Coordinates of C-alpha atoms in Angstrom, one line a residue:
X269 CA 0.0 27.0 -13.0
X270 CA -1.9 27.8 -10.2
X271 CA -3.5 24.6 -9.9
X272 CA 0.3 23.1 -9.7
X273 CA 1.7 26.0 -7.5
X274 CA -0.8 25.2 -5.2
X275 CA -0.3 21.5 -5.1
X276 CA 3.5 22.0 -4.7
X277 CA 3.1 24.3 -1.4
X278 CA 0.8 21.8 0.1
X279 CA 3.4 19.2 -1.0
X280 CA 6.2 21.4 1.1
X281 CA 3.9 21.5 3.7
X282 CA 3.3 17.7 4.0
X283 CA 7.1 17.5 3.6
X284 CA 8.4 19.2 6.4
X285 CA 5.4 17.9 9.0
X286 CA 6.1 14.2 7.6
X287 CA 10.5 15.4 8.1
X288 CA 9.9 16.8 11.9
X289 CA 7.8 14.0 12.8
X290 CA 10.4 11.0 11.6
X291 CA 13.1 13.7 13.4
X292 CA 11.0 13.5 16.6
X293 CA 11.3 9.8 16.6
X294 CA 14.7 9.4 16.4
X295 CA 17.1 12.2 17.0
X296 CA 17.1 11.3 20.8
X297 CA 15.8 7.7 20.9
X298 CA 18.1 4.9 21.8
X299 CA 18.7 2.2 19.0
X300 CA 15.6 0.2 21.0
X301 CA 13.8 3.1 20.7
X302 CA 13.7 3.2 17.2
X303 CA 13.8 -0.7 17.0
X304 CA 10.4 -0.3 19.0
X305 CA 9.6 2.1 16.5
X306 CA 10.1 -0.1 12.8
X307 CA 12.6 2.4 12.2
X308 CA 16.0 -0.1 13.1
X309 CA 17.1 -3.4 12.8
X310 CA 19.7 -4.1 15.4
X311 CA 21.1 -6.6 15.7
X312 CA 22.3 -7.2 12.1
X313 CA 25.1 -9.6 11.1
X314 CA 26.3 -9.0 7.4
X315 CA 25.9 -12.3 5.5
X316 CA 27.4 -11.6 1.8
X317 CA 28.4 -8.5 -0.4
X318 CA 28.9 -8.0 -4.1
X319 CA 30.0 -4.7 -6.4
X320 CA 27.1 -3.0 -8.0
X321 CA 26.2 -0.1 -10.6
X322 CA 28.2 2.5 -10.0
X323 CA 31.1 0.9 -7.9
X324 CA 29.1 1.3 -5.2
X325 CA 28.9 -2.2 -2.9
X326 CA 26.1 -4.1 -1.9
X327 CA 25.5 -5.7 1.5
X328 CA 23.1 -8.5 2.5
X329 CA 22.6 -8.2 6.3
X330 CA 20.3 -10.1 8.3
X331 CA 17.9 -9.1 11.7
X332 CA 19.4 -11.6 13.8
X333 CA 17.1 -11.1 17.3
X334 CA 13.5 -9.4 17.5
X335 CA 12.6 -10.7 14.5
X336 CA 9.0 -9.9 15.3
X337 CA 9.5 -6.6 15.4
X338 CA 6.8 -4.8 12.6
X339 CA 9.2 -2.3 11.0
X340 CA 8.4 -0.5 7.8
X341 CA 11.7 -0.5 5.9
X342 CA 10.8 -0.8 2.4
X343 CA 12.4 -1.7 -0.9
X344 CA 13.7 1.9 -2.7
X345 CA 14.1 3.9 0.7
X346 CA 17.4 5.8 1.9
X347 CA 19.2 3.6 4.6
X348 CA 22.0 3.5 6.7
X349 CA 24.4 0.8 7.9
X350 CA 26.0 1.6 11.4
X351 CA 27.6 0.6 14.3
X352 CA 26.3 1.0 18.0
X353 CA 29.6 1.6 19.5
X354 CA 30.0 4.9 17.9
X355 CA 26.1 5.2 16.0
X356 CA 26.6 8.7 15.5
X357 CA 30.1 8.7 13.0
X358 CA 29.6 4.7 12.4
X359 CA 27.4 5.1 10.0
X360 CA 27.3 5.2 6.1
X361 CA 24.2 5.9 3.8
X362 CA 22.5 3.9 0.6
X363 CA 19.8 2.9 -0.2
X364 CA 17.7 -0.6 0.5
X365 CA 17.9 -2.4 -3.0
X366 CA 15.7 -6.1 -1.9
X367 CA 14.1 -7.0 1.2
X368 CA 12.8 -10.4 1.7
X369 CA 11.8 -11.6 5.2
X370 CA 14.2 -11.2 8.0
X371 CA 17.3 -10.7 5.3
X372 CA 17.9 -7.0 3.0
X373 CA 20.1 -5.9 1.0
X374 CA 21.3 -2.4 1.1
X375 CA 23.8 -0.6 -1.5
X376 CA 25.9 1.2 -0.2
X377 CA 28.1 4.8 -1.6
X378 CA 31.6 3.3 -1.3
X379 CA 33.2 0.9 -2.9
X380 CA 34.4 -0.6 0.3
X381 CA 33.0 -1.4 3.8
X382 CA 34.2 0.5 7.0
X383 CA 37.1 -1.2 9.3
X384 CA 34.4 -0.3 12.0
X385 CA 31.8 -2.8 10.4
X386 CA 34.6 -5.3 11.6
X387 CA 33.9 -5.1 15.2
X388 CA 30.1 -6.1 15.7
X389 CA 27.5 -4.0 17.2
X390 CA 25.9 -3.3 13.5
X391 CA 22.6 -2.2 12.5
X392 CA 20.3 -0.6 10.1
X393 CA 18.5 2.4 10.3
X394 CA 16.2 3.9 8.1
X395 CA 16.3 7.1 6.6
X396 CA 14.1 10.5 5.9
X397 CA 12.8 9.7 2.4
X398 CA 13.8 12.5 0.4
X399 CA 13.8 10.7 -2.6
X400 CA 10.3 10.0 -2.9
X401 CA 9.2 14.0 -1.7
X402 CA 12.0 15.0 -4.7
X403 CA 10.1 12.9 -6.9
X404 CA 6.7 14.4 -6.1
X405 CA 7.5 18.0 -6.2
X406 CA 9.5 17.4 -9.9
X407 CA 6.3 15.6 -10.9
X408 CA 4.1 18.6 -10.2
X409 CA 6.8 20.9 -11.1
X410 CA 7.4 19.5 -14.7
X411 CA 3.2 19.1 -15.0
X412 CA 2.4 22.8 -14.4
X413 CA 4.8 23.5 -17.2
X414 CA 3.9 20.9 -19.6
X415 CA 0.7 22.8 -19.0
X416 CA 0.1 25.6 -21.7
X417 CA 2.1 22.7 -24.3
X418 CA -1.0 22.0 -26.8
X419 CA -0.6 18.5 -27.3
X420 CA 1.9 17.4 -24.2
X421 CA -0.3 19.3 -22.3
X422 CA -4.0 17.9 -23.5
X423 CA -4.1 15.3 -20.6
X424 CA -3.0 17.6 -17.6
X425 CA -5.8 19.9 -19.1
X426 CA -8.7 17.5 -19.0
X427 CA -7.2 15.3 -14.9
X428 CA -7.3 19.5 -13.9
X429 CA -10.9 20.4 -15.2
X430 CA -9.5 22.5 -18.0
X431 CA -10.3 20.2 -21.0
X432 CA -13.4 17.4 -21.5
X433 CA -12.4 13.9 -22.1
X434 CA -13.0 12.4 -25.6
X435 CA -13.8 8.6 -26.4
X436 CA -14.0 6.8 -29.8
X437 CA -17.2 6.1 -30.9
X438 CA -17.4 2.7 -31.6
X439 CA -19.2 0.2 -30.3
X440 CA -17.2 -2.4 -28.1
X441 CA -20.1 -4.5 -26.8
X442 CA -17.4 -6.3 -24.7
X443 CA -19.0 -9.8 -23.7
X444 CA -16.5 -11.7 -21.9
X445 CA -17.8 -14.2 -19.9
X446 CA -16.5 -13.4 -16.3
X447 CA -17.7 -10.0 -16.3
X448 CA -20.9 -8.5 -15.5
X449 CA -23.2 -6.0 -17.0
X450 CA -21.5 -3.3 -15.4
X451 CA -17.8 -4.7 -15.3
X452 CA -18.6 -5.3 -19.2
X453 CA -19.7 -1.3 -19.9
X454 CA -15.7 -0.4 -17.6
X455 CA -13.9 -2.5 -20.0
X456 CA -16.1 -0.3 -22.5
X457 CA -15.5 2.7 -21.5
X458 CA -11.7 2.0 -20.9
X459 CA -11.7 0.9 -24.6
X460 CA -13.1 3.6 -25.9
X461 CA -11.1 6.2 -24.0
X462 CA -9.0 8.2 -26.1
X463 CA -7.5 10.1 -23.1
X464 CA -9.5 9.4 -19.6
X465 CA -11.8 6.5 -18.1
X466 CA -12.3 6.0 -14.8
X467 CA -13.5 2.6 -12.9
X468 CA -15.7 4.0 -9.1
X469 CA -15.3 0.6 -7.9
X470 CA -17.5 0.2 -4.4
X471 CA -16.3 -2.8 -1.8
X472 CA -16.2 -6.5 -3.2
X473 CA -17.6 -5.4 -6.7
X474 CA -14.8 -7.0 -8.8
X475 CA -12.4 -4.2 -9.6
X476 CA -9.7 -6.1 -10.1
X477 CA -11.3 -8.9 -12.3
X478 CA -12.3 -5.8 -13.9
X479 CA -9.1 -3.8 -15.1
X480 CA -7.1 -7.3 -15.6
X481 CA -9.2 -7.9 -18.6
X482 CA -9.7 -4.6 -20.0
X483 CA -5.6 -4.6 -19.5
X484 CA -5.8 -8.0 -21.1
X485 CA -8.1 -6.1 -23.9
X486 CA -5.7 -3.1 -24.7
X487 CA -2.5 -5.2 -24.9
X488 CA -5.0 -7.2 -27.4
X489 CA -5.5 -4.3 -29.4
X490 CA -3.3 -1.9 -29.6
X491 CA 0.2 -4.5 -28.7
X492 CA 1.4 -1.0 -26.9
X493 CA 3.2 -1.7 -23.4
X494 CA 0.7 -0.6 -20.1
X495 CA 2.4 0.4 -17.0
X496 CA 0.0 -0.7 -14.6
X497 CA 0.6 1.7 -10.8
X498 CA -1.1 1.7 -7.1
X499 CA 0.3 3.5 -3.6
X500 CA 0.9 0.3 -2.2
X501 CA 2.9 -2.7 -2.9
X502 CA 0.6 -4.9 -1.9
X503 CA -1.8 -3.5 -4.2
X504 CA 1.0 -4.3 -7.0
X505 CA 1.8 -7.3 -6.0
X506 CA -1.8 -8.5 -6.1
X507 CA -2.4 -6.7 -9.8
X508 CA 0.9 -8.4 -10.8
X509 CA -0.2 -12.0 -10.3
X510 CA -3.3 -11.5 -11.2
X511 CA -2.5 -10.1 -14.7
X512 CA 0.1 -13.1 -14.9
X513 CA -2.7 -15.5 -14.4
X514 CA -4.4 -13.4 -17.8
X515 CA -1.6 -14.8 -19.8
X516 CA 0.2 -11.2 -20.2
X517 CA 4.3 -10.9 -19.7
X518 CA 4.6 -8.4 -16.5
X519 CA 8.2 -7.4 -15.3
X520 CA 7.4 -6.3 -11.5
X521 CA 9.8 -3.1 -11.1
X522 CA 10.6 -2.5 -7.1
X523 CA 10.9 -5.7 -4.6
X524 CA 7.5 -7.4 -4.0
X525 CA 6.3 -7.1 -0.4
X526 CA 4.5 -10.9 -0.7
X527 CA 7.0 -13.0 -0.8
X528 CA 6.4 -15.3 -3.0
X529 CA 8.6 -17.7 -5.5
X530 CA 5.6 -16.9 -8.5
X531 CA 6.0 -12.8 -7.9
X532 CA 9.5 -13.1 -7.1
X533 CA 10.0 -14.8 -10.7
X534 CA 8.0 -11.5 -11.8
X535 CA 11.0 -9.5 -10.8
X536 CA 13.9 -7.5 -12.9
X537 CA 16.6 -8.9 -10.5
X538 CA 15.0 -12.5 -11.3
X539 CA 14.8 -11.9 -14.9
X540 CA 18.4 -10.5 -15.7
X541 CA 20.0 -13.6 -13.4
X542 CA 18.2 -15.9 -16.2
X543 CA 19.5 -14.0 -18.7
X544 CA 22.6 -15.6 -20.8
X545 CA 24.3 -12.6 -19.5
X546 CA 24.9 -13.4 -16.5
X547 CA 27.3 -15.8 -16.1
X548 CA 29.3 -13.4 -18.1
X549 CA 28.5 -10.2 -15.7
X550 CA 29.2 -13.5 -12.4
X551 CA 33.1 -13.5 -13.9
X552 CA 33.6 -10.1 -14.1
X553 CA 32.4 -8.9 -10.8
X554 CA 34.5 -11.6 -9.4
X555 CA 37.2 -10.3 -11.3
X556 CA 36.9 -6.6 -10.2
X557 CA 37.0 -8.0 -6.3
X558 CA 39.6 -10.0 -6.7
X559 CA 41.2 -6.8 -8.0
X560 CA 39.9 -4.6 -5.2
X561 CA 41.2 -7.1 -2.1
X562 CA 44.3 -7.4 -4.3
X563 CA 44.8 -3.8 -3.3
X564 CA 43.4 -3.4 -0.1
X565 CA 46.2 -5.7 0.7
X566 CA 49.2 -3.0 0.8
X567 CA 49.7 -2.0 4.0
X568 CA 49.3 1.7 4.9
X569 CA 52.6 3.0 4.6
X570 CA 53.9 2.1 1.3
X571 CA 56.0 3.6 -1.5
X572 CA 55.3 5.1 -5.0
X573 CA 56.1 1.7 -6.9
X574 CA 53.7 -0.2 -4.1
X575 CA 50.9 3.3 -4.1
X576 CA 51.1 3.3 -7.9
X577 CA 50.3 -1.0 -8.1
X578 CA 47.4 0.0 -5.2
X579 CA 46.2 2.6 -8.0
X580 CA 46.5 0.3 -10.9
X581 CA 44.7 -2.4 -9.5
X582 CA 41.4 0.1 -8.6
X583 CA 41.9 1.4 -12.5
X584 CA 41.4 -1.9 -13.8
X585 CA 38.3 -2.8 -10.7
X586 CA 36.6 0.5 -11.3
X587 CA 37.0 -0.5 -15.7
X588 CA 35.8 -3.7 -15.2
X589 CA 33.2 -2.3 -13.3
X590 CA 32.2 -0.3 -15.9
X591 CA 32.0 -2.6 -19.0
X592 CA 29.6 -4.9 -15.8
X593 CA 27.6 -1.2 -15.7
X594 CA 27.0 -1.6 -19.9
X595 CA 26.3 -5.0 -19.5
X596 CA 23.6 -4.8 -16.7
X597 CA 21.9 -2.1 -19.3
X598 CA 21.8 -3.9 -21.8
X599 CA 20.4 -6.8 -19.9
X600 CA 17.7 -4.2 -18.5
X601 CA 17.0 -2.5 -21.7
X602 CA 15.9 -6.3 -23.1
X603 CA 14.2 -7.5 -20.4
X604 CA 12.2 -4.4 -20.1
X605 CA 11.3 -4.0 -23.7
X606 CA 9.9 -8.0 -24.4
X607 CA 7.6 -7.3 -20.6
X608 CA 3.6 -6.3 -22.6
X609 CA 3.2 -5.1 -18.8
X610 CA 5.0 -2.9 -16.6
X611 CA 4.4 -2.9 -12.5
X612 CA 5.1 -0.4 -9.8
X613 CA 4.0 1.5 -7.6
X614 CA 3.5 5.2 -8.1
X615 CA 7.3 6.4 -6.8
X616 CA 8.2 3.6 -8.4
X617 CA 7.5 3.9 -11.9
X618 CA 10.2 6.3 -12.4
X619 CA 12.9 3.8 -11.1
X620 CA 15.8 4.2 -12.7
X621 CA 15.4 1.6 -15.1
X622 CA 12.0 2.5 -16.6
X623 CA 12.3 6.3 -15.9
X624 CA 12.7 7.1 -19.3
X625 CA 10.3 4.5 -20.8
X626 CA 6.6 6.4 -22.5
X627 CA 3.4 4.2 -22.6
X628 CA 0.1 4.6 -24.5
X629 CA -1.8 4.0 -21.5
X630 CA -1.3 4.3 -17.7
X631 CA -3.8 2.5 -15.2
X632 CA -3.4 3.9 -12.1
X633 CA -5.3 1.3 -8.9
X634 CA -6.4 2.5 -5.6
X635 CA -6.4 5.9 -7.1
X636 CA -9.0 6.8 -3.8
X637 CA -5.6 5.8 -1.5
X638 CA -3.0 8.0 -4.0
X639 CA -1.5 10.9 -3.3
X640 CA -1.9 13.3 -5.8
X641 CA 1.3 14.8 -6.0
X642 CA 2.4 10.8 -6.4
X643 CA 0.1 10.2 -9.3
X644 CA 1.9 12.7 -11.6
X645 CA 5.2 10.8 -11.8
X646 CA 3.6 7.8 -13.7
X647 CA 0.3 10.5 -15.6
X648 CA 3.8 11.9 -17.1
X649 CA 4.7 9.1 -19.1
X650 CA 1.1 8.2 -20.1
X651 CA -1.2 9.4 -23.5
X652 CA -4.6 7.7 -21.0
X653 CA -5.0 7.3 -17.7
X654 CA -7.0 4.9 -16.5
X655 CA -8.5 5.6 -12.4
X656 CA -9.4 3.4 -10.5
X657 CA -10.8 3.0 -6.7
X658 CA -13.3 4.1 -4.4
X659 CA -13.0 7.8 -3.4
X660 CA -15.9 6.9 -0.7
X661 CA -13.3 5.3 0.9
X662 CA -10.4 5.8 2.8
X663 CA -8.1 8.7 1.5
X664 CA -4.4 8.5 1.4
X665 CA -2.7 9.1 5.0
X666 CA -1.5 12.6 5.2
X667 CA 0.9 13.5 8.6
X668 CA 0.1 17.6 8.3
X669 CA -3.3 18.5 9.2
X670 CA -2.9 21.5 7.8
X671 CA -2.1 20.3 4.3
X672 CA -5.2 17.8 4.5
X673 CA -7.9 20.7 5.5
X674 CA -6.2 22.7 2.1
X675 CA -7.0 19.9 0.2
X676 CA -3.9 17.4 0.2
X677 CA -6.3 14.8 1.1
X678 CA -8.8 15.3 -2.1
X679 CA -7.4 12.5 -4.6
X680 CA -7.4 13.0 -7.9
X681 CA -9.8 10.6 -8.6
X682 CA -12.2 12.2 -6.5
X683 CA -11.6 15.0 -8.6
X684 CA -12.1 13.8 -11.4
X685 CA -14.7 11.5 -10.8
X686 CA -16.9 15.3 -9.7
X687 CA -15.4 17.5 -13.5
X688 CA -15.4 13.9 -15.4
X689 CA -18.7 12.3 -14.5
X690 CA -19.1 10.7 -18.7
X691 CA -16.3 9.4 -17.6
X692 CA -17.0 6.9 -14.6
X693 CA -18.5 3.8 -14.7
X694 CA -19.9 2.6 -11.7
X695 CA -19.3 -1.4 -10.5
X696 CA -23.3 -1.8 -9.6
X697 CA -22.7 -5.2 -8.8
X698 CA -21.2 -6.8 -5.5
X699 CA -19.5 -10.0 -4.4
X700 CA -19.2 -9.7 -0.9
X701 CA -22.0 -9.1 1.4
X702 CA -25.8 -9.9 2.3
X703 CA -27.6 -6.9 0.7
X704 CA -28.9 -6.1 4.2
X705 CA -25.4 -5.4 5.4
X706 CA -25.1 -3.9 1.4
X707 CA -28.3 -1.7 2.0
X708 CA -26.8 1.1 4.0
X709 CA -24.1 1.8 2.0
X710 CA -25.8 1.6 -0.9
X711 CA -28.5 4.1 0.2
X712 CA -25.4 6.6 1.7
X713 CA -22.7 6.3 -1.1
X714 CA -23.5 4.9 -4.5
X715 CA -26.9 6.2 -4.7
X716 CA -28.9 3.0 -3.8
X717 CA -26.9 1.4 -7.6
X718 CA -25.5 -1.6 -6.0
X719 CA -27.1 -4.8 -5.9
X720 CA -25.9 -8.3 -4.1
X721 CA -25.1 -11.1 -6.3
X722 CA -27.6 -13.7 -5.7
X723 CA -24.1 -16.4 -4.5
X724 CA -23.9 -14.2 -1.9
X725 CA -27.4 -11.2 -1.1
X726 CA -29.1 -14.2 1.7
X727 CA -26.5 -15.6 3.2
X728 CA -26.4 -15.8 6.4
X729 CA -23.6 -17.1 9.4
X730 CA -26.1 -20.4 9.9
X731 CA -29.8 -21.0 9.2
X732 CA -32.0 -18.6 10.8
X733 CA -29.3 -16.2 12.0
X734 CA -30.3 -12.4 11.4
X735 CA -27.0 -10.3 9.5
X736 CA -27.2 -7.4 10.5
X737 CA -27.1 -5.9 14.4
X738 CA -27.6 -2.5 15.4
X739 CA -26.9 -2.8 19.5
X740 CA -27.5 0.0 20.7
X741 CA -26.0 1.3 24.7
X742 CA -27.8 4.2 25.2
X743 CA -28.9 4.6 28.7
X744 CA -26.5 1.9 30.2
X745 CA -23.6 3.7 31.9
X746 CA -21.3 2.9 29.3
X747 CA -19.3 5.9 29.2
X748 CA -16.2 6.9 26.9
X749 CA -13.1 7.5 28.9
X750 CA -10.0 9.6 27.5
X751 CA -6.5 7.6 27.7
X752 CA -3.4 8.9 26.1
X753 CA -4.7 10.8 23.1
X754 CA -7.1 8.0 22.1
X755 CA -10.8 7.7 23.6
X756 CA -12.1 3.6 25.2
X757 CA -15.6 2.8 26.2
X758 CA -14.2 0.0 28.8
X759 CA -17.7 -1.7 29.4
X760 CA -18.6 -1.6 25.5
X761 CA -15.4 -3.9 25.0
X762 CA -16.5 -5.7 27.8
X763 CA -20.3 -6.0 26.6
X764 CA -19.1 -6.9 22.7
X765 CA -16.6 -9.6 23.9
X766 CA -19.5 -10.9 25.9
X767 CA -21.9 -11.0 22.8
X768 CA -19.6 -12.5 20.9
X769 CA -18.5 -15.1 22.7
X770 CA -22.8 -16.0 23.0
X771 CA -22.3 -15.8 18.8
X772 CA -19.7 -18.2 18.7
X773 CA -21.0 -20.7 20.8
X774 CA -24.6 -20.1 18.9
X775 CA -22.3 -21.2 15.6
X776 CA -20.8 -23.6 17.2
X777 CA -23.9 -25.0 17.6
X778 CA -25.2 -25.0 14.1
X779 CA -22.2 -25.8 12.4
X780 CA -20.9 -29.1 14.4
X781 CA -23.2 -31.0 11.8
X782 CA -21.6 -29.0 9.2
X783 CA -18.4 -29.6 7.3
X784 CA -17.9 -25.7 7.1
X785 CA -14.5 -24.8 8.9
X786 CA -15.7 -21.7 11.8
X787 CA -16.2 -18.5 10.2
X788 CA -14.0 -16.0 10.6
X789 CA -14.1 -12.8 12.9
X790 CA -12.9 -10.0 12.6
X791 CA -13.7 -7.0 16.0
X792 CA -12.6 -3.5 14.9
X793 CA -12.8 -0.2 16.6
X794 CA -11.7 2.9 15.0
X795 CA -9.6 4.1 18.6
X796 CA -6.1 2.4 19.0
X797 CA -7.2 1.5 22.6
X798 CA -9.9 0.7 22.8
X799 CA -8.7 -2.3 19.8
X800 CA -5.7 -3.0 22.7
X801 CA -8.5 -3.1 25.3
X802 CA -10.4 -5.9 23.4
X803 CA -7.4 -7.9 22.5
X804 CA -6.5 -7.9 25.9
X805 CA -10.1 -8.6 26.9
X806 CA -10.0 -11.5 24.9
X807 CA -7.6 -13.5 27.5
X808 CA -10.7 -13.6 29.4
X809 CA -13.0 -16.1 27.1
X810 CA -11.5 -19.2 26.8
X811 CA -14.2 -19.8 23.6
X812 CA -12.3 -17.3 22.3
X813 CA -9.4 -17.6 22.7
X814 CA -9.9 -21.7 21.1
X815 CA -10.4 -20.3 17.9
X816 CA -6.8 -18.7 17.6
X817 CA -6.8 -17.4 14.1
X818 CA -10.0 -17.0 13.4
X819 CA -11.2 -14.0 15.9
X820 CA -8.7 -11.1 14.6
X821 CA -8.4 -8.0 16.2
X822 CA -7.5 -4.4 14.7
X823 CA -8.1 -1.0 13.8
X824 CA -10.8 0.0 10.9
X825 CA -8.2 0.8 9.1
X826 CA -5.9 -1.9 8.9
X827 CA -8.7 -3.9 7.1
X828 CA -9.4 -1.6 4.0
X829 CA -9.8 -4.1 1.4
X830 CA -10.0 -7.3 3.7
X831 CA -13.0 -8.8 4.5
X832 CA -14.9 -11.1 7.2
X833 CA -17.6 -13.4 7.6
X834 CA -18.3 -11.5 10.3
X835 CA -17.3 -8.5 11.7
X836 CA -17.8 -6.7 15.5
X837 CA -17.6 -3.0 15.6
X838 CA -17.1 -1.1 18.6
X839 CA -17.9 3.0 18.2
X840 CA -16.9 4.1 21.2
X841 CA -18.1 7.3 21.8
X842 CA -20.8 7.9 24.8
X843 CA -21.1 11.3 26.3
X844 CA -23.5 14.0 26.9
X845 CA -22.5 16.4 24.3
X846 CA -22.8 14.2 21.3
X847 CA -19.0 14.6 20.9
X848 CA -17.8 11.7 18.1
X849 CA -15.0 13.3 17.4
X850 CA -13.3 11.6 14.2
X851 CA -16.3 8.9 13.8
X852 CA -17.9 12.0 11.4
X853 CA -15.4 10.6 8.8
X854 CA -18.1 8.8 6.8
X855 CA -15.5 6.8 4.4
X856 CA -13.9 5.5 7.1
X857 CA -17.1 4.1 8.6
X858 CA -17.9 2.8 4.9
X859 CA -14.8 1.2 5.0
X860 CA -16.1 -1.0 8.4
X861 CA -19.5 -1.7 7.5
X862 CA -17.7 -3.0 4.3
X863 CA -16.0 -5.9 5.4
X864 CA -18.8 -8.3 6.2
X865 CA -19.7 -11.3 4.5
X866 CA -21.9 -13.0 6.4
X867 CA -23.2 -10.9 9.7
X868 CA -21.9 -7.4 10.8
X869 CA -22.5 -6.0 14.4
X870 CA -22.3 -2.5 15.2
X871 CA -22.4 -1.6 18.9
X872 CA -23.0 2.3 20.2
X873 CA -25.0 4.4 21.6
X874 CA -27.6 6.2 19.9
X875 CA -27.8 9.5 22.0
X876 CA -24.4 10.2 20.7
X877 CA -24.7 8.9 17.6
X878 CA -28.1 9.9 16.6
X879 CA -26.7 13.9 16.9
X880 CA -25.0 13.3 14.0
X881 CA -26.9 12.3 10.1
X882 CA -25.0 9.8 8.9
X883 CA -25.4 7.8 12.1
X884 CA -29.5 8.9 12.4
X885 CA -29.3 7.5 8.7
X886 CA -28.2 4.2 10.1
X887 CA -30.0 3.8 13.1
X888 CA -33.2 4.1 11.0
X889 CA -31.8 2.1 8.8
X890 CA -31.8 -0.6 11.1
X891 CA -35.4 -0.4 12.5
X892 CA -36.9 -0.3 9.2
X893 CA -34.9 -3.7 8.7
X894 CA -35.9 -4.8 12.3
X895 CA -31.5 -5.1 13.5
X896 CA -32.1 -2.8 15.8
X897 CA -31.9 -4.2 19.5
X898 CA -31.0 -2.3 23.1
X899 CA -28.7 -3.6 25.2
X900 CA -31.4 -3.7 27.6
X901 CA -32.3 -7.3 25.7
X902 CA -28.9 -8.9 26.6
X903 CA -28.9 -8.3 30.1
X904 CA -28.1 -11.8 30.8
X905 CA -25.1 -12.1 29.2

């Protein structure tokens, strides 16, 4: 019980830090500040409305300007419709029930739009997401209460290290032509597991492909519905598409981020719209709206007979909507029962449409990025859990440094991989990187067990080009500077862009007689201000700007899960004290160094970096394969 009490306390600390962060952003900020921070759509126009479950009103809105501004609004989060005439009082709260491009639907906790909504200057504000924290706290509490129960608590005791996982002795001998031997082993382990199996998937090793095949085998064997979840909507979308491609009947609970007709067709909304009973529901909703419209036509000053008539009209509308609710629930039950696989985010696993379902198997993908309390939401619905991910890549984002230090940043995947090594299968063959790019990461993180598939092991940007370079700026006077709360290194940024410009010319020359498209390039850095400096510096190099979308510049964190032909990393830190700040988070650097397919160029100061064992080892590795260069070698750039 202490385990879950500690977890609950850490979650409370994180919740309060997140709440305070939200309040700091919103309490005194203007609508334009909130919009710039991604918390608000303003201005918006109302495009339609309809009655929905529980006599609530669902309103469709569209943002009419600033459509390119990134935002944090997403399906399932609380939000408010407000009027900027008087935003403190003229607002009504609800939940975002659909999001597509620059349109969203918000289900408001009211049965009619307020009068002020007709006077313009409308917007949508994101509210603090208490619901997700409530779901996590409830799951942690429930897990603690079930822990001591003999049958219901067994899986919980295994995941917290009190019991050992069990495996059937059957020899599955999986032979799926699309998989390699370590992927076969992972599928075998999943099929044999009674309660827990772990797929450890380093970068480029085909974790998603392996999971899809395992899920397909589980369905074929057990014919029992499977829940597949992940911490992000993007990861859920990818799995939903791949599982559909494998021939499984997938129901996507929630609203996809990747707006495609294909994905939308997997959603509950789409399946309900196609259901044969939906025409009857539309007719009834129209009738209910007509009764309400008639009721609203009565003037405010009227006598008893008018009041009685108005009440009768409202009562009839409510009665019809109650029938609609029952019919919709029947459709939901029908659609859900026909699905072989249900996909959702971790919190989405408790969506009202599937809240009471239990599953023989729950699969948690990207578990290395999943906050542990969120994992307990789907786990409580499972007989058996499959955890998949890589705890040597970036952990979940945590707002509270105190909660992170106290253990909230340690994921359930990481704990279980250490506690139950017998449940772990490492995917050992990767299909992304040249073996020279892969080698250091393999040695440092994966026990030197990774090997590059023959199709990628020796590929380079062009014949004769080196796949890896560490360019040492020590002694060049490229000193870091503090800019706000971030570090920058203007000289290093300028050098990187000059070097990349030369690389682009070399690639153009080498590829001009080939049919291949110009390679994709990522320029990344752990520091946001350095990223801003690099982006603005691109404008000074016409040969780089001419490549347009082929070259992207961003932080390391934004590239997790992505890959490019060429990756440049600007390390930034260069000081006499040997301070490297959060470069000491070597998992972040593992992500950075494993994004490149054909060429990786790391630019940094060995005198500063080399005091830290990880970077000292990397420099030694680069020297060992003739990939070490001094920046002085490029003095004529």
